[in-house]
């Protein structure tokens, strides 16, 4: 976390208290379009984030480690993660470098839908999420370009058609 991250955290944390607590809809308004839409959107974004995380996890294959040659007993596992990094491909990764971060942003956006965009606190949480994940996505992009050079695909960093 860099200094800009910390300054923004302090500002947004202070502004959270300015928002009204209108997060939960009343029971009489429960079956409105925004509640149903927000729940469906939340479930879709959460599931897709899970799919993207599984795709990322599958990039590092398990490989067997050589057996110890000494007579001492080894307490280490017989499988280790490979240190070879691969470029994520497929699904949203064909278009967005940090697709799993984009799914996270969509999860928070579902709360904006739930409140019909009328809750300042929820907007500030969404903005904080976009800023925080945007900084990390940019760093990941720099790392990928440095590590893979020309092999790193040209695609959106975190939000399609924006960044």
Backbone as a ProteinNet text record, in pm:
[ID]
protein_1_A
[PRIMARY]
XXXXXXXXXXXXXXXXXXXXXXXXXXXXXXXXXXXXXXXXXXXXXXXXXXXXXXXXXXXXXXXXXXXXXXXXXXXXXXXXXXXXXXXXXXXXXXXXXXXXXXXXXXXXXXXXXXXXXXXXXXXXXXXXXXXXXXXXXXXXXXXXXXXXXXXXXXXXXXXXXXX
[TERTIARY]
85.6	0	90.3	69.5	155.1	90.3	159.8	112.7	-19.7	-36.5	-162.1	-278.2	-254.4	-354.9	-401.2	-307.8	-339	-415.4	-374	-444.5	-588.9	-608.2	-743.8	-825.9	-765.7	-836.7	-886.7	-802.8	-844.7	-959.6	-949.1	-1054.2	-1186.1	-1183.4	-1307.1	-1362.6	-1277.2	-1325.6	-1400.7	-1350.4	-1419.6	-1552.8	-1553.5	-1675.3	-1782	-1744	-1842.6	-1949.8	-1908.4	-2002	-2102	-2075.8	-2168.6	-2289.6	-2276.3	-2385.9	-2494	-2616.7	-2727.1	-2727.6	-2770.9	-2775.9	-2907.8	-2907.7	-3027.1	-2995.3	-2902.3	-2854.4	-2960.1	-3028.5	-3124.3	-3262.5	-3323.2	-3457.4	-3559	-3669.1	-3774.7	-3840.6	-3906.1	-3965.9	-4071.8	-4144.5	-4248.8	-4189.4	-4063.9	-3998.5	-3906.2	-3915.8	-3819.1	-3826.6	-3944.5	-3957.3	-3964.1	-3893.9	-3884.6	-3777.9	-3778.3	-3685.6	-3540.3	-3507.6	-3368	-3319.3	-3406.2	-3365.4	-3343.6	-3438.4	-3425.5	-3305.6	-3292.2	-3179.3	-3046.1	-3040.7	-2915.9	-2875.8	-2972.7	-2942.9	-2892.9	-2959.9	-2917.3	-2777.6	-2755.5	-2626	-2516.5	-2545.6	-2449.9	-2412.2	-2512.3	-2485.8	-2402.6	-2438.8	-2362.9	-2218	-2197.3	-2061.9	-1979.8	-2041.2	-1970	-1929.7	-2022.4	-1991.1	-1880.8	-1891.4	-1790.7	-1654.2	-1652.2	-1525	-1464	-1547.7	-1500.7	-1440.9	-1508.7	-1459.3	-1324.2	-1311.3	-1185.7	-1073.3	-1104.6	-1002.8	-958	-1051.4	-1013.1	-922.2	-951.6	-867.3	-726.8	-717.6	-585.7	-512.6	-583.9	-521.3	-470.2	-535.9	-494.2	-368.3	-325.8	-206.5	-78.8	-78.1	41.1	18.7	80.2	62.3	143.1	91.8	168.6	264.9	386.5	487.9	549.6	583.4	645.2	785.5	821.1	955.7	1041.5	1171.2	1257.7	1263	1276.2	1284.4	1420.5	1423.9	1551.8	1648.4	1775.9	1876.5	1943.2	1924.8	1986.9	1898.1	1951.5	1875.8	1782.2	1790.1	1700.1	1560.1	1463.7	1325.4	1287.7	1218	1172.9	1029.6	1003.1	866.9	795.7	858.8	797.1	701	614.6	515.5	583.9	519.6	576.2	533.9	445	404.4	434.1	485.6	509.8	451.1	431.5	383.4	501.5	480.7	584	603.6	726	751.9	740.7	694.1	676.1	542.4	545.9	423.7	373.7	243.6	181.3	87.5	62.4	-28.7	-171.6	-259.3	-398.7	-467.9	-538.8	-609.8	-746	-834.2	-966.9	-1064.7	-1192.1	-1299.4	-1274.4	-1294.2	-1274	-1126.7	-1036.6	-894	-850.3	-931.5	-899.7	-914.3	-989.3	-1018.3	-965	-950.3	-913.2	-798.4	-691.3	-577.2	-612.3	-684.2	-723.4	-874	-918.7	-1062.3	-1124.4	-1049.4	-1102.8	-1128.4	-1049	-1074.6	-1201	-1219.9	-1340.9	-1465.3	-1459.3	-1572.7	-1598.3	-1492.5	-1507.7	-1578.8	-1541.8	-1607.6	-1755.7	-1788	-1928.4	-2005.6	-1940.3	-2005.1	-2043.9	-1952.1	-1983	-2085.9	-2084.1	-2183.2	-2323.9	-2336.3	-2468.9	-2531.1	-2449.1	-2501.5	-2552.7	-2488.4	-2538.5	-2675.9	-2691.5	-2821.4	-2924.5	-2885.9	-2977.5	-3033.1	-2948.2	-2990.6	-3035.9	-3050.4	-3090.4	-2995.2	-2873	-2773.5	-2798.1	-2881.4	-2921.1	-2841.8	-2743.2	-2669.7	-2525.1	-2486.8	-2351.6	-2246.8	-2274.7	-2179.4	-2147	-2248.4	-2225.9	-2144.8	-2173.8	-2094.9	-1948.7	-1924.8	-1787.3	-1714.5	-1785.7	-1725.4	-1688.3	-1777.8	-1749.2	-1628.9	-1625.1	-1512.4	-1382.1	-1384.4	-1263.9	-1218	-1312.3	-1279.3	-1216.2	-1273.7	-1219.3	-1078.6	-1057.8	-924.8	-823.6	-858.3	-765.2	-730.9	-833.5	-807.9	-743.6	-775.8	-713.6	-563.7	-522	-378.5	-310.4	-371.9	-311.7	-311.2	-417.6	-424	-316.2	-293.6	-189.2	-51.7	-26.7	100.3	115.1	6.6	10	39.6	-17.9	5.1	152.1	210.4	352.8	438.8	405.6	481.3	471.1	352	332.6	408.5	405.7	478.8	629	675.4	818.3	861.8	781.3	818	805.7	698.2	669.8	701.6	726.2	762.4	653.7	692.7	600.2	492.8	514.8	414.9	292.6	308.8	197.1	91.9	-31.1	-133.3	-176.3	-212.7	-265.6	-415.2	-456.5	-596.5	-624.6	-750.4	-787.9	-727.3	-690.7	-625.4	-726.4	-835.9	-931.9	-1076.9	-1108.6	-1246.6	-1250.6	-1328.2	-1333.8	-1375.7	-1309.2	-1335.3	-1304.4	-1249.6	-1216.1	-1067.6	-1019.8	-880.2	-825.7
-116.4	0	122.9	212.6	329.9	449.2	562.7	680.6	732.8	730.8	776.3	688.8	559.9	464.1	502.7	531.8	563.1	694.7	796.8	925.4	909.1	836.4	814.1	735.7	638.3	561.3	652.3	745	837.2	926.5	978.9	1067.8	993.1	877.2	802.3	749.5	708.4	662.4	773.6	895.6	1009.1	1034.4	1027.3	1055.9	948	827.2	720.7	764.5	842.4	883.8	987.9	1047.7	1147.3	1082.9	957.4	889.3	846.5	844.9	796.3	644.8	582.8	436.9	390	380	334	208.3	130.4	14.4	-93.8	-128.7	-238	-185.8	-243.5	-198.2	-247.1	-173.1	-218.8	-341.9	-419.5	-543.7	-517.4	-406.9	-377.2	-347	-304.9	-275.6	-387.9	-501.3	-608.1	-662.3	-676	-734.6	-629.8	-521.8	-419.2	-460.1	-395.1	-428.5	-418.1	-316.6	-298.3	-408.4	-456.4	-562.3	-692.7	-728.3	-852.4	-843.4	-730.6	-711.6	-715.4	-651.6	-648.5	-787.4	-865.5	-1001.5	-1087.8	-1080.6	-1158.4	-1114.5	-983.6	-929.7	-971.3	-966.4	-1006.3	-1153.7	-1239.1	-1382.9	-1409.2	-1345.2	-1363.8	-1318	-1197.5	-1144.2	-1227.9	-1272.7	-1355.8	-1489.6	-1552	-1680.6	-1662.9	-1557.6	-1538.2	-1505.4	-1434.4	-1409.6	-1541.8	-1630.4	-1763	-1837.9	-1834.3	-1900.4	-1841.7	-1710.5	-1645.4	-1678.8	-1686.7	-1726	-1870.2	-1956.5	-2095.4	-2100.6	-2018.4	-2012.6	-1966.3	-1864.9	-1818.4	-1926.3	-1994.1	-2099	-2213.1	-2239.8	-2351	-2319	-2194.2	-2156.9	-2211.3	-2231.7	-2283.9	-2431.1	-2512.9	-2657.4	-2715.1	-2823.3	-2892.6	-2989.3	-2993.1	-3082.6	-3161.3	-3287.3	-3365.7	-3315.2	-3317.8	-3278.9	-3404.5	-3389.5	-3507.1	-3556.6	-3686.5	-3745.5	-3713.6	-3693.4	-3662	-3780	-3748.2	-3853.1	-3887.8	-3807.6	-3836.9	-3931.3	-3982.8	-4077.4	-4008.1	-3874.8	-3804.3	-3802.8	-3796.3	-3795.6	-3655.6	-3650.3	-3521.4	-3497.2	-3378.8	-3345.4	-3259.7	-3237.8	-3153.5	-3234.2	-3165.4	-3227.4	-3283.2	-3381.7	-3437.7	-3357.4	-3261.6	-3175.6	-3030.5	-2957.5	-2814.9	-2739.6	-2612.2	-2528.2	-2487.3	-2489.4	-2448.5	-2297.8	-2252.6	-2108.7	-2047.9	-2124.2	-2074.1	-2001.6	-1875.5	-1797.2	-1804.2	-1813.3	-1817	-1698	-1657.5	-1546.7	-1599.1	-1536.3	-1582	-1558.5	-1660.7	-1652.8	-1716.5	-1684.2	-1742.9	-1661.2	-1677.4	-1607.6	-1457.2	-1385.5	-1240.3	-1203	-1296.2	-1266	-1241.1	-1276.6	-1244.2	-1094.9	-1025.3	-884.1	-793.4	-848.7	-769	-839.3	-766	-826.3	-870.2	-786.8	-819.2	-842.5	-943.1	-971.2	-1005	-1069.8	-1103.5	-977.3	-872.1	-744.6	-679.1	-690.4	-635.1	-702.3	-833	-904.3	-853.2	-823.4	-768	-632.9	-549.8	-419.8	-439.1	-536.4	-563.8	-608.3	-683.1	-724.4	-600.9	-506.9	-384.8	-298.9	-301.3	-224.9	-278.7	-407	-462.5	-394.8	-348.3	-276	-137.3	-77.3	50.4	28.7	-80.6	-113.4	-135.1	-206.1	-234.2	-105.8	-5.3	120.9	223.7	181.9	270.7	389.3	372.7	478.7	594.9	575.7	684.8	687.3	601.4	593.8	636	747.7	800.1	702.8	637.7	543.3	430.7	375.7	266.7	316.5	436.4	493.4	509.4	555.3	573.4	440.2	338.7	204.9	157.3	178.7	139.7	216.7	346.9	428.7	382.2	355.7	306.8	173.7	86.5	-43.5	-24.9	62.7	87.6	145.5	240.2	300.7	197	124.4	25.2	-84.4	-141.8	-248.2	-193.2	-68.3	-6.3	8.9	49.1	62.6	-73.8	-174.4	-308.6	-364.7	-340	-389.5	-323.9	-195.4	-124.3	-183.1	-210.2	-271.8	-410.8	-488	-620.6	-608.9	-507.7	-486.2	-454.4	-365.9	-333.4	-457.3	-537	-659.3	-754.5	-773	-863.1	-817.8	-688.1	-636	-651.1	-629.7	-643.5	-789.5	-877.9	-1019.7	-1088.4	-1059.7	-1132.5	-1053.7	-925.1	-844.3	-843.6	-875.1	-873.1	-980.9	-1083.3	-1190.1	-1144.8	-1038.8	-989.9	-928.5	-976.9	-928.4	-784.7	-715.3	-579.8	-591.8	-556.8	-567.2	-462.4	-445	-349.5	-395	-299.6	-334.9	-385.8	-310.5	-353	-330.6	-218	-189.2	-173.3	-256.3	-247.8	-108.8	-61.6	66.1	187.9	166.6	278.5	276.8	167	160.8	21.7
0	0	0	-96.1	-102.3	-32.2	-30	43.6	-11.5	-142.6	-202.7	-157.4	-152.5	-103.6	37.2	123.9	263.5	274.5	197.9	200.6	154.3	46.9	-4.5	96.7	162.5	264.9	376.7	423.9	529.5	483.8	363.7	312.4	299.2	236.6	214.7	346.2	437.6	568.2	640.1	631.4	691.4	621.4	489	413.3	429.6	468	490.3	590.5	689.2	793.2	744.7	628.3	575.1	508.4	466.7	398.4	495.8	447.9	530.3	525.6	632.7	637.4	577.7	444.4	372.7	294.9	346.1	271.6	257.7	363.9	358.6	321.6	218	181.8	284.1	296.4	386.2	325.5	409.9	361.6	254.9	265.9	167.2	30.2	25	-102.6	-147.9	-83.9	-109.9	-252.5	-308.2	-441.5	-551.9	-537.2	-640.5	-741.4	-856.2	-963.8	-919	-839.7	-801	-707.6	-618.9	-526.3	-601.2	-684.9	-762.5	-856.6	-925.9	-1016.9	-945	-828.4	-752	-704.5	-659.5	-612.1	-727.9	-841.7	-959.3	-1003.3	-1009.4	-1050.3	-952.8	-822.7	-719.6	-734.3	-752.4	-766.6	-891.5	-1003.2	-1127.5	-1110.4	-1057.3	-1042.2	-944.6	-836.7	-738.4	-798.6	-869.7	-932.7	-1036.6	-1116.3	-1220.7	-1160.3	-1049.2	-981.7	-935.2	-884.8	-843.4	-963.1	-1076.4	-1198	-1238.6	-1233.4	-1271.4	-1173.4	-1044.6	-946.9	-969.1	-1004.1	-1034.3	-1156.5	-1255.3	-1375.4	-1338.3	-1253	-1208.6	-1129.9	-1041.7	-960.2	-1046.7	-1157.2	-1243.3	-1323.2	-1323.6	-1399.5	-1337.7	-1207.6	-1140.5	-1112.8	-1191.5	-1182.7	-1067.1	-1009	-905.7	-973.4	-921.6	-976.1	-861.3	-884.8	-777.2	-746.2	-618.8	-577.9	-570.3	-593.8	-582.1	-438.6	-423.3	-289.3	-228.9	-96.8	-32.5	-43.5	-65.3	-80.2	51.9	153.3	282.5	362.1	469.1	551.3	650.1	659.1	750.7	692.5	779.5	732.6	687.2	579	525.3	568.9	615.7	658.1	554.1	440.4	338.2	253.4	187.5	100.2	-23.8	-85.9	-208.3	-330.3	-314.1	-424.6	-389.4	-486.2	-466.6	-584.8	-565.6	-674.1	-760.7	-889.6	-982.6	-973.8	-994.5	-992.1	-1131.5	-1227.2	-1362.5	-1369.7	-1411.4	-1423.9	-1567.4	-1581.7	-1713.1	-1727.4	-1850.6	-1877	-1871.6	-1791.2	-1786.9	-1920.9	-1966.3	-2094.3	-2078.3	-2169.9	-2169.8	-2088.3	-2120.7	-2050.5	-2057.2	-1947.8	-1947.4	-1957.6	-1930	-1939.5	-2083.7	-2180.8	-2319.5	-2346.6	-2262.4	-2283.6	-2173	-2052.7	-1935.2	-1862.5	-1834.1	-1764.3	-1622.9	-1549.3	-1411.4	-1406.1	-1478.5	-1489.6	-1354.8	-1267.6	-1135.2	-1052.6	-1073.5	-1006.6	-1063	-1193.9	-1255.7	-1198.2	-1178.5	-1118	-976.6	-903.1	-767.5	-771.6	-867.7	-883.1	-914	-997.4	-1028.7	-904.6	-817.2	-692.2	-611.4	-597.6	-522.8	-595.9	-729	-804.9	-781.5	-751.7	-722.9	-600.4	-506.2	-390.2	-429.7	-529.8	-581.9	-644.8	-718.8	-778	-668.2	-563.5	-453	-391.8	-378.1	-316.2	-419	-544.2	-654.5	-668.2	-624.5	-634.4	-539.9	-440.1	-350.4	-219.7	-203.9	-78.3	-100.8	-42.5	-58.4	-6.1	103.9	162.1	64.8	1.1	-94.3	-213.8	-260.4	-370	-328.6	-207.7	-161.5	-148	-104.8	-97.7	-237.9	-334	-472.5	-526.5	-501.8	-549.1	-485.4	-354.9	-287.1	-347.5	-376	-435.2	-572.5	-653.7	-787.7	-778.2	-688	-673.4	-624.9	-520.1	-465.2	-564.3	-626.4	-723.3	-850	-884.8	-1001.8	-984.9	-865.4	-837.8	-846.7	-786.5	-790.7	-933.2	-1009	-1146.5	-1232.3	-1210.4	-1285.2	-1252.5	-1125.3	-1085.5	-1147.8	-1148.9	-1212.1	-1360.9	-1424	-1567.4	-1594.1	-1513.5	-1528.7	-1508.8	-1407.8	-1381.2	-1500.2	-1553.5	-1666.9	-1789.8	-1817.4	-1933.8	-1915.7	-1792.1	-1764.5	-1774.3	-1719.4	-1714	-1849.8	-1923.2	-2046.6	-2173.4	-2162.2	-2278.1	-2384.6	-2507.2	-2621.1	-2613.4	-2533.7	-2519.8	-2439.9	-2358.3	-2276.8	-2369.7	-2365	-2458.8	-2429.6	-2537.1	-2522.9	-2497.6	-2377.4	-2338.6	-2231.7	-2197.6	-2093.8	-1961.5	-1877.2	-1751.5	-1648.5	-1627.8	-1525.3	-1566.7	-1631	-1670.6	-1822.1	-1891.2	-2037.5	-2086.3	-2189.7	-2255.9	-2169.1	-2049.7	-1960.7	-1927.4	-1869.9	-1822.5	-1842
[MASK]
+++++++++++++++++++++++++++++++++++++++++++++++++++++++++++++++++++++++++++++++++++++++++++++++++++++++++++++++++++++++++++++++++++++++++++++++++++++++++++++++++++

